[in-house]
Amino acid sequence: MSLFTNRVVLFSLVAGWFLTTIASLPATGAALSVATSAAIVLSGKATYYGGNTNGGMCSFTGYTIPSGTYGTAVSSSNWAGAQICGACIQVTGSAGTIKAMVTDQCPNCGTNHLDLYQDAFPHVGPVSAGVIPVTWSIVPCGITTPLKIRNKVGTSKYWFSMQVVNSNTEVKALDVSTDGGRTWKATARQPYNYFENSSGFGTDTVTVRITSSNGKTITLENMSVASESSKMASSNF
């Protein structure tokens, strides 16, 4: 084999190894969405504000965050189309570690920035600092009660808009069946955390399948599509 041929073969082997290694590395920055990998630990900054569970971007009107869990807004760079809504994150700062549920968006915050509820901030860093470095990652919420689905005002057989609340993990998708689960139709998640179909499904009741970020599913049958209707599942993720 010639010296030239040896070099070509060696170059091909090195190039193949390099491409394989690069492909296995996680993305960085905004592309490193915590909504796609609970194992990722992110580094960012944290500030605090008064909190806004009911009026926040996740639209958790009337919802109460479970006892022992705080609330937080996250950067729009980590919003992931509202998939991070309702997720619980473990936040660690110089003063300690807490668990907080994502209820709102911080549109002017940088990537991986958390705007914690004011009562949470002293448990991770000094309030006098105002802005502190933190690390955080998604964790199960530890919710023991079932999750719940509820319809937006105006929902009907002609316009579908449904939300999942009280989930123990991130909700990835919500699909609807009008034939008892034989076939399924996808819905589109909106930035304000409702799953919608602008044409509705043409029927008064539907079967709903909720899929979590880890691929598990929960199905609810005979869900009314009437405005503001709600239904409790029999379990949680």
XYZ file of N, CA and C in Angstrom:
711
model
N 0.852 -1.193 0.000
C 0.000 0.000 0.000
C 0.890 1.245 0.000
N 0.571 2.245 -0.830
C 1.406 3.435 -0.958
C 1.242 4.341 0.247
N 2.220 5.232 0.422
C 2.153 6.204 1.513
C 0.921 7.082 1.378
N 0.579 7.445 0.132
C -0.606 8.288 -0.112
C -1.877 7.570 0.335
N -1.960 6.270 -0.015
C -3.143 5.489 0.351
C -3.268 5.364 1.863
N -2.107 5.143 2.532
C -2.120 5.059 3.996
C -2.664 6.332 4.628
N -2.254 7.466 4.077
C -2.706 8.747 4.618
C -4.204 8.935 4.416
N -4.712 8.506 3.249
C -6.150 8.623 2.973
C -6.950 7.783 3.957
N -6.484 6.545 4.192
C -7.187 5.652 5.117
C -7.177 6.226 6.531
N -5.989 6.727 6.957
C -5.876 7.303 8.292
C -6.781 8.513 8.450
N -6.824 9.368 7.432
C -7.680 10.559 7.481
C -9.148 10.162 7.599
N -9.547 9.126 6.856
C -10.941 8.684 6.890
C -11.319 8.169 8.271
N -10.397 7.424 8.909
C -10.674 6.898 10.243
C -10.810 8.014 11.268
N -9.890 8.982 11.209
C -9.926 10.101 12.146
C -11.180 10.937 11.946
N -11.522 11.193 10.687
C -12.714 11.995 10.390
C -13.977 11.315 10.894
N -14.033 9.990 10.701
C -15.203 9.253 11.173
C -15.340 9.303 12.675
N -14.189 9.149 13.380
C -14.215 9.234 14.846
C -14.649 10.612 15.305
N -14.162 11.660 14.648
C -14.482 13.039 15.032
C -15.966 13.318 14.879
N -16.544 12.890 13.749
C -17.964 13.152 13.504
C -18.834 12.394 14.497
N -18.442 11.153 14.816
C -19.207 10.368 15.779
C -19.166 10.997 17.161
N -17.989 11.485 17.551
C -17.833 12.118 18.859
C -18.647 13.389 18.955
N -18.582 14.233 17.923
C -19.343 15.484 17.916
C -20.832 15.217 17.997
N -21.299 14.196 17.275
C -22.732 13.892 17.257
C -23.235 13.456 18.621
N -22.337 12.883 19.429
C -22.755 12.394 20.745
C -22.763 13.464 21.815
N -22.181 14.625 21.528
C -22.121 15.689 22.512
C -23.436 16.435 22.588
N -23.862 16.902 23.791
C -25.094 17.682 23.904
C -24.917 19.054 23.306
N -26.036 19.629 22.883
C -26.007 20.996 22.370
C -25.795 21.943 23.529
N -25.540 23.210 23.225
C -25.319 24.194 24.272
C -26.234 25.373 24.063
N -26.255 26.276 25.069
C -27.039 27.499 24.946
C -28.519 27.211 24.902
N -29.239 27.997 24.094
C -30.689 27.888 24.032
C -31.128 26.538 23.514
N -30.304 25.894 22.679
C -30.677 24.605 22.129
C -30.650 23.510 23.189
N -29.981 23.760 24.293
C -29.890 22.788 25.364
C -31.132 22.908 26.227
N -32.263 22.530 25.654
C -33.540 22.724 26.325
C -33.715 21.741 27.460
N -33.991 22.238 28.648
C -34.245 21.351 29.772
C -35.538 20.586 29.563
N -36.332 21.024 28.613
C -37.578 20.329 28.350
C -37.343 19.053 27.568
N -36.115 18.776 27.174
C -35.827 17.568 26.424
C -34.912 16.624 27.176
N -34.354 17.039 28.295
C -33.461 16.160 29.035
C -33.411 16.542 30.500
N -34.033 15.698 31.323
C -34.043 15.976 32.757
C -32.683 15.745 33.389
N -31.778 15.055 32.674
C -30.472 14.730 33.246
C -29.500 15.896 33.156
N -29.810 16.891 32.362
C -28.895 18.004 32.144
C -28.942 18.973 33.323
N -27.769 19.335 33.816
C -27.657 20.356 34.856
C -27.200 21.645 34.195
N -27.988 22.690 34.347
C -27.713 23.962 33.698
C -27.181 24.980 34.698
N -26.356 25.873 34.207
C -25.815 26.959 35.021
C -26.377 28.276 34.518
N -26.821 29.112 35.430
C -27.378 30.396 35.039
C -27.421 31.348 36.216
N -28.225 32.371 36.073
C -28.400 33.353 37.134
C -29.826 33.281 37.659
N -30.009 33.776 38.867
C -31.343 33.828 39.456
C -31.596 35.202 40.054
N -32.809 35.681 39.836
C -33.309 36.897 40.465
C -34.619 36.519 41.152
N -35.382 37.503 41.609
C -36.657 37.170 42.224
C -37.695 38.242 41.916
N -38.968 37.825 41.976
C -40.093 38.757 41.822
C -41.239 38.254 42.680
N -42.363 38.946 42.645
C -43.466 38.631 43.540
C -44.191 37.338 43.260
N -43.959 36.752 42.069
C -44.646 35.513 41.718
C -45.975 35.771 41.041
N -46.389 34.828 40.172
C -47.628 35.048 39.424
C -48.192 33.711 38.948
N -48.578 32.864 39.881
C -49.085 31.545 39.516
C -50.348 31.644 38.668
N -51.305 32.430 39.100
C -52.591 32.503 38.414
C -52.544 33.299 37.120
N -51.700 34.316 37.069
C -51.648 35.154 35.877
C -50.420 34.943 35.027
N -49.631 33.926 35.340
C -48.402 33.672 34.601
C -48.640 33.093 33.217
N -47.581 32.998 32.445
C -47.656 32.539 31.060
C -48.119 31.087 30.940
N -47.994 30.315 32.020
C -48.455 28.925 31.981
C -49.970 28.804 32.154
N -50.629 29.915 32.447
C -52.100 29.958 32.564
C -52.638 29.024 33.647
N -51.967 28.967 34.778
C -52.395 28.103 35.870
C -53.427 28.793 36.764
N -54.455 29.345 36.164
C -55.497 30.047 36.901
C -56.180 29.112 37.899
N -56.221 29.527 39.160
C -56.889 28.735 40.178
C -56.078 27.575 40.717
N -54.839 27.428 40.260
C -54.014 26.299 40.705
C -53.136 26.716 41.881
N -52.960 25.811 42.824
C -52.092 26.053 43.973
C -50.869 25.156 43.883
N -49.689 25.743 43.929
C -48.456 24.964 43.896
C -48.406 24.060 45.129
N -48.021 22.794 44.967
C -47.977 21.875 46.109
C -47.104 22.386 47.252
N -47.484 22.047 48.453
C -46.736 22.448 49.643
C -45.302 21.936 49.575
N -44.372 22.786 49.969
C -42.963 22.414 49.949
C -42.262 22.722 48.646
N -43.026 23.185 47.661
C -42.470 23.552 46.355
C -42.687 25.040 46.128
N -41.681 25.712 45.640
C -41.778 27.143 45.350
C -42.166 27.340 43.882
N -42.214 28.590 43.453
C -42.542 28.897 42.071
C -41.420 29.657 41.396
N -41.409 29.606 40.068
C -40.388 30.339 39.324
C -40.839 30.617 37.898
N -40.279 31.676 37.348
C -40.372 31.944 35.913
C -39.040 31.541 35.297
N -39.063 31.148 34.023
C -37.828 30.789 33.331
C -37.658 31.661 32.095
N -36.451 31.710 31.621
C -36.133 32.478 30.423
C -36.924 31.977 29.219
N -37.251 32.881 28.315
C -37.929 32.484 27.081
C -37.065 31.540 26.258
N -35.750 31.585 26.457
C -34.848 30.682 25.743
C -35.025 29.240 26.191
N -35.543 29.038 27.377
C -35.779 27.698 27.910
C -37.254 27.307 27.888
N -38.070 28.113 27.243
C -39.520 27.925 27.283
C -39.974 26.672 26.543
N -39.317 26.377 25.432
C -39.600 25.161 24.654
C -41.077 25.035 24.296
N -41.669 26.135 23.828
C -43.065 26.085 23.412
C -44.023 25.763 24.537
N -43.672 26.134 25.748
C -44.462 25.915 26.973
C -44.342 24.496 27.512
N -43.483 23.665 26.935
C -43.337 22.305 27.451
C -42.790 22.287 28.874
N -42.060 23.318 29.239
C -41.498 23.358 30.593
C -42.523 23.802 31.635
N -43.697 24.252 31.195
C -44.745 24.646 32.141
C -45.119 23.481 33.059
N -45.159 23.756 34.343
C -45.524 22.733 35.304
C -44.393 21.825 35.720
N -43.255 21.930 35.036
C -42.103 21.111 35.416
C -41.542 21.599 36.738
N -41.001 20.690 37.516
C -40.318 21.072 38.746
C -38.818 21.022 38.518
N -38.130 21.996 39.065
C -36.687 22.063 38.902
C -36.016 22.141 40.266
N -34.891 21.490 40.360
C -34.074 21.571 41.571
C -33.057 22.678 41.372
N -33.095 23.662 42.248
C -32.249 24.853 42.119
C -31.257 24.889 43.277
N -29.983 25.054 42.947
C -28.944 25.099 43.972
C -28.150 26.396 43.876
N -28.030 27.070 45.011
C -27.218 28.277 45.107
C -26.324 28.193 46.324
N -25.697 29.291 46.663
C -24.741 29.293 47.776
C -25.388 29.013 49.127
N -26.692 29.289 49.250
C -27.382 29.116 50.533
C -28.099 27.781 50.668
N -28.221 27.044 49.580
C -28.905 25.766 49.678
C -29.600 25.359 48.395
N -30.464 24.347 48.506
C -31.160 23.767 47.360
C -32.661 23.741 47.618
N -33.431 24.101 46.608
C -34.891 24.076 46.707
C -35.476 23.397 45.475
N -36.782 23.144 45.539
C -37.529 22.670 44.377
C -38.563 23.730 44.028
N -38.658 24.057 42.746
C -39.606 25.082 42.300
C -40.343 24.605 41.057
N -41.595 25.000 40.935
C -42.398 24.664 39.758
C -42.414 25.844 38.797
N -42.262 25.550 37.513
C -42.288 26.594 36.491
C -43.731 26.995 36.223
N -44.029 28.277 36.445
C -45.388 28.787 36.257
C -45.455 29.972 35.304
N -44.301 30.519 34.940
C -44.295 31.778 34.201
C -43.044 31.879 33.334
N -43.063 32.829 32.430
C -41.928 33.094 31.550
C -41.305 34.445 31.899
N -39.987 34.521 31.791
C -39.269 35.783 31.975
C -38.703 36.178 30.609
N -39.439 36.969 29.831
C -39.064 37.229 28.432
C -37.760 37.981 28.246
N -37.355 38.764 29.219
C -36.129 39.557 29.075
C -34.929 38.947 29.793
N -35.094 37.735 30.290
C -33.997 37.064 30.988
C -33.117 36.305 29.999
N -31.855 36.166 30.336
C -30.928 35.425 29.496
C -31.150 33.924 29.596
N -30.488 33.180 28.733
C -30.601 31.728 28.723
C -30.254 31.136 30.087
N -31.090 30.201 30.538
C -30.930 29.486 31.815
C -31.167 30.364 33.045
N -31.695 31.567 32.844
C -31.981 32.480 33.956
C -33.303 32.094 34.612
N -33.333 32.103 35.929
C -34.545 31.862 36.703
C -34.957 33.137 37.419
N -36.242 33.457 37.366
C -36.788 34.556 38.155
C -37.671 33.918 39.224
N -37.066 33.614 40.361
C -37.734 32.876 41.424
C -38.787 33.720 42.134
N -39.795 33.043 42.695
C -40.709 33.737 43.580
C -39.904 34.266 44.765
N -40.341 35.378 45.303
C -39.572 36.052 46.347
C -39.338 35.178 47.579
N -40.328 34.340 47.935
C -40.154 33.512 49.128
C -39.143 32.393 48.923
N -38.810 32.092 47.672
C -37.838 31.035 47.381
C -36.402 31.529 47.444
N -36.197 32.772 47.070
C -34.845 33.300 46.869
C -33.931 33.175 48.092
N -34.386 33.497 49.313
C -33.479 33.421 50.471
C -32.932 32.024 50.738
N -33.590 31.005 50.192
C -33.157 29.632 50.435
C -32.042 29.188 49.489
N -31.747 30.018 48.483
C -30.656 29.680 47.560
C -29.540 30.720 47.553
N -29.820 31.918 48.063
C -28.790 32.951 48.080
C -29.237 34.176 48.845
N -28.317 35.087 49.139
C -28.656 36.297 49.902
C -29.530 37.255 49.101
N -30.625 37.683 49.703
C -31.540 38.612 49.034
C -30.825 39.907 48.680
N -29.890 40.316 49.506
C -29.169 41.569 49.272
C -28.369 41.552 47.976
N -28.021 40.361 47.492
C -27.237 40.261 46.257
C -28.081 40.607 45.038
N -29.364 40.280 45.078
C -30.247 40.591 43.957
C -30.141 39.615 42.807
N -28.931 39.339 42.370
C -28.668 38.384 41.290
C -27.595 37.419 41.780
N -27.861 36.123 41.655
C -26.899 35.128 42.135
C -26.691 34.030 41.096
N -25.548 33.361 41.121
C -25.346 32.210 40.239
C -26.029 30.975 40.824
N -26.634 30.166 39.961
C -27.290 28.932 40.400
C -27.061 27.838 39.369
N -27.281 26.613 39.794
C -27.386 25.492 38.870
C -28.771 24.889 39.053
N -29.309 24.311 37.989
C -30.644 23.730 38.103
C -30.875 22.633 37.076
N -31.797 21.744 37.414
C -32.166 20.649 36.520
C -33.595 20.225 36.824
N -34.222 19.582 35.854
C -35.598 19.119 36.034
C -35.621 17.858 36.889
N -36.574 17.814 37.817
C -36.770 16.653 38.688
C -38.270 16.367 38.775
N -38.673 15.160 39.154
C -40.096 14.898 39.382
C -40.621 15.799 40.497
N -41.867 16.204 40.371
C -42.442 17.114 41.364
C -42.733 16.429 42.695
N -42.929 15.122 42.653
C -43.292 14.419 43.881
C -44.763 14.556 44.221
N -45.581 14.896 43.231
C -47.026 15.046 43.438
C -47.662 13.665 43.559
N -48.458 13.457 44.592
C -49.078 12.153 44.820
C -50.544 12.107 44.397
N -51.141 13.255 44.129
C -52.530 13.296 43.671
C -52.582 13.194 42.148
N -53.721 12.798 41.569
C -53.810 12.645 40.114
C -53.674 13.974 39.378
N -53.262 13.887 38.126
C -53.248 15.084 37.287
C -54.668 15.403 36.843
N -54.843 16.570 36.256
C -56.173 17.043 35.888
C -56.122 17.708 34.522
N -57.189 17.549 33.753
C -57.308 18.269 32.488
C -58.493 19.221 32.583
N -58.374 20.360 31.904
C -59.460 21.334 31.949
C -59.506 22.121 30.648
N -60.720 22.523 30.286
C -60.940 23.230 29.029
C -60.890 24.740 29.212
N -60.402 25.393 28.185
C -60.361 26.850 28.174
C -61.765 27.400 27.948
N -61.984 28.614 28.373
C -63.252 29.291 28.107
C -63.500 29.327 26.596
N -64.686 28.922 26.178
C -65.026 28.933 24.761
C -64.823 27.614 24.052
N -64.248 26.628 24.729
C -64.041 25.310 24.121
C -65.386 24.684 23.761
N -65.433 24.022 22.608
C -66.660 23.376 22.148
C -66.293 22.309 21.126
N -67.299 21.704 20.511
C -67.034 20.724 19.460
C -66.420 21.386 18.221
N -66.504 22.725 18.165
C -65.995 23.459 17.000
C -64.628 24.116 17.236
N -64.211 24.186 18.488
C -62.899 24.762 18.819
C -62.397 24.108 20.088
N -61.229 23.476 20.017
C -60.722 22.670 21.122
C -59.521 23.336 21.773
N -59.567 23.481 23.102
C -58.448 24.053 23.848
C -58.440 23.448 25.252
N -57.414 22.660 25.552
C -57.361 21.911 26.808
C -55.983 22.037 27.454
N -55.964 22.010 28.767
C -54.734 22.148 29.528
C -54.587 20.996 30.519
N -53.339 20.640 30.798
C -53.030 19.637 31.823
C -52.402 20.348 33.013
N -52.902 20.085 34.206
C -52.324 20.680 35.417
C -52.032 19.579 36.434
N -51.154 19.890 37.359
C -50.808 18.998 38.468
C -50.081 17.734 38.017
N -49.344 17.821 36.925
C -48.588 16.660 36.451
C -47.284 16.524 37.229
N -46.899 15.296 37.503
C -45.669 15.042 38.248
C -44.414 15.254 37.400
N -44.562 15.191 36.082
C -43.454 15.434 35.157
C -43.943 16.320 34.017
N -43.023 16.747 33.175
C -43.396 17.566 32.022
C -44.375 16.828 31.114
N -45.316 17.557 30.546
C -46.252 16.999 29.576
C -45.735 17.303 28.175
N -45.557 16.268 27.392
C -44.982 16.409 26.058
C -46.044 16.594 24.981
N -47.167 15.881 25.107
C -48.179 15.926 24.047
C -49.550 15.583 24.601
N -50.576 16.028 23.884
C -51.958 15.683 24.194
C -52.645 15.331 22.884
N -53.095 14.085 22.770
C -53.765 13.602 21.564
C -55.219 13.291 21.878
N -56.051 13.376 20.853
C -57.492 13.220 21.037
C -58.027 12.141 20.102
N -58.937 11.333 20.626
C -59.610 10.311 19.828
C -61.117 10.518 19.907
N -61.776 10.360 18.773
C -63.239 10.449 18.735
C -63.871 9.086 18.470
N -63.038 8.039 18.435
C -63.553 6.690 18.171
C -63.110 5.693 19.245
N -63.036 6.168 20.474
C -62.717 5.279 21.576
C -61.281 4.813 21.652
N -60.383 5.545 21.028
C -58.968 5.205 21.109
C -58.430 4.383 19.961
N -59.238 4.152 18.941
C -58.738 3.395 17.782
C -57.787 4.241 16.948
N -58.108 5.518 16.795
C -57.227 6.440 16.081
C -57.064 7.710 16.910
N -55.945 8.399 16.667
C -55.630 9.591 17.458
C -55.267 10.766 16.569
N -55.630 11.962 17.037
C -55.267 13.192 16.340
C -54.479 14.086 17.295
N -53.416 14.668 16.780
C -52.557 15.517 17.604
C -53.185 16.893 17.806
N -52.776 17.557 18.863
C -53.138 18.954 19.090
C -51.859 19.785 19.094
N -52.010 21.080 18.956
C -50.846 21.979 18.921
C -50.761 22.746 20.232
N -49.629 22.636 20.902
C -49.459 23.349 22.165
C -49.157 24.815 21.897
N -49.872 25.684 22.580
C -49.699 27.118 22.421
C -48.711 27.659 23.466
N -48.116 28.814 23.206
C -47.148 29.388 24.158
C -47.742 29.655 25.535
N -49.071 29.752 25.621
C -49.738 29.976 26.904
C -50.207 28.665 27.542
N -49.664 27.531 27.047
C -49.812 26.235 27.708
C -51.194 25.604 27.585
N -51.840 25.769 26.453
C -53.046 25.015 26.132
C -52.806 24.231 24.851
N -53.377 23.028 24.781
C -53.302 22.196 23.585
C -54.559 22.444 22.760
N -54.380 22.830 21.498
C -55.532 23.296 20.728
C -55.662 22.643 19.354
N -56.919 22.641 18.889
C -57.268 22.302 17.512
C -58.298 23.337 17.089
N -57.929 24.194 16.164
C -58.770 25.342 15.817
C -60.110 24.950 15.209
N -60.230 23.721 14.705
C -61.484 23.275 14.092
C -62.323 22.417 15.027
N -61.789 22.113 16.210
C -62.498 21.224 17.110
C -62.519 19.803 16.581
N -63.264 18.941 17.255
C -63.322 17.538 16.845
C -64.734 17.084 16.495
N -65.689 18.025 16.479
C -67.023 17.723 15.984
C -67.851 16.800 16.842
N -67.494 16.652 18.105
C -68.234 15.772 18.998
C -68.243 16.362 20.404
N -69.223 15.948 21.209
C -69.375 16.532 22.543
C -68.440 15.922 23.585
N -67.984 14.703 23.361
C -67.046 14.050 24.276
C -65.911 13.419 23.480
N -64.750 13.346 24.095
C -63.574 12.779 23.431
C -62.786 11.925 24.427
N -61.892 11.121 23.888
C -60.908 10.405 24.692
C -59.591 11.152 24.566
N -58.937 11.379 25.681
C -57.709 12.181 25.697
C -56.536 11.323 26.157
N -55.445 11.400 25.413
C -54.212 10.696 25.788
C -53.110 11.718 26.054
N -52.573 11.691 27.264
C -51.515 12.617 27.664
C -50.197 11.858 27.692
N -49.177 12.429 27.074
C -47.860 11.796 27.035
C -46.858 12.660 27.785
N -46.109 12.039 28.688
C -45.106 12.767 29.464
C -43.788 12.819 28.705
N -42.843 13.583 29.227
C -41.549 13.736 28.572
C -40.756 12.437 28.552
N -41.092 11.497 29.432
C -40.393 10.212 29.427
C -41.148 9.128 28.665
N -42.192 9.531 27.934
C -42.899 8.610 27.055
C -44.065 7.870 27.676
N -44.316 8.040 28.959
C -45.450 7.382 29.598
C -46.750 8.082 29.207
N -47.848 7.349 29.228
C -49.134 7.927 28.829
C -50.203 7.689 29.892
N -51.150 8.610 29.934
C -52.349 8.490 30.758
C -53.533 8.825 29.867
N -54.558 7.983 29.896
C -55.725 8.164 29.034
C -56.970 8.444 29.870
N -57.738 9.436 29.437
C -59.007 9.768 30.080
C -60.114 9.640 29.047
N -61.161 8.905 29.387
C -62.270 8.676 28.470
C -63.449 9.589 28.797
N -64.290 9.791 27.783
C -65.531 10.553 27.942
C -65.317 11.935 28.547
N -64.319 12.645 28.041
C -64.074 14.012 28.489
C -64.953 14.967 27.702
N -65.732 15.764 28.407
C -66.585 16.752 27.753
C -65.735 17.846 27.118
N -66.189 18.368 25.994
C -65.497 19.490 25.358
C -66.223 20.805 25.639
N -67.108 20.805 26.616
C -67.819 22.028 26.980
C -66.856 23.030 27.604
N -67.172 24.293 27.438
C -66.354 25.376 27.971
C -66.118 25.216 29.470
N -64.853 25.288 29.872
C -64.417 25.238 31.269
C -64.685 23.910 31.973
N -64.998 22.860 31.230
C -65.148 21.545 31.852
C -63.786 21.037 32.315
N -63.786 20.173 33.306
C -62.539 19.597 33.800
C -62.775 18.153 34.219
N -61.669 17.419 34.322
C -61.771 16.020 34.736
C -60.467 15.589 35.386
N -60.591 14.857 36.485
C -59.434 14.341 37.193
C -59.080 12.969 36.635
N -57.799 12.742 36.405
C -57.344 11.418 35.991
C -57.350 10.489 37.201
N -57.111 9.218 36.954
C -57.054 8.262 38.060
C -55.641 8.087 38.594
N -54.658 8.737 37.928
C -53.265 8.562 38.331
C -52.431 9.762 37.903
N -51.142 9.652 38.125
C -50.195 10.680 37.709
C -48.954 9.980 37.163
N -48.070 10.728 36.554
C -46.853 10.128 35.995
C -45.838 9.840 37.098
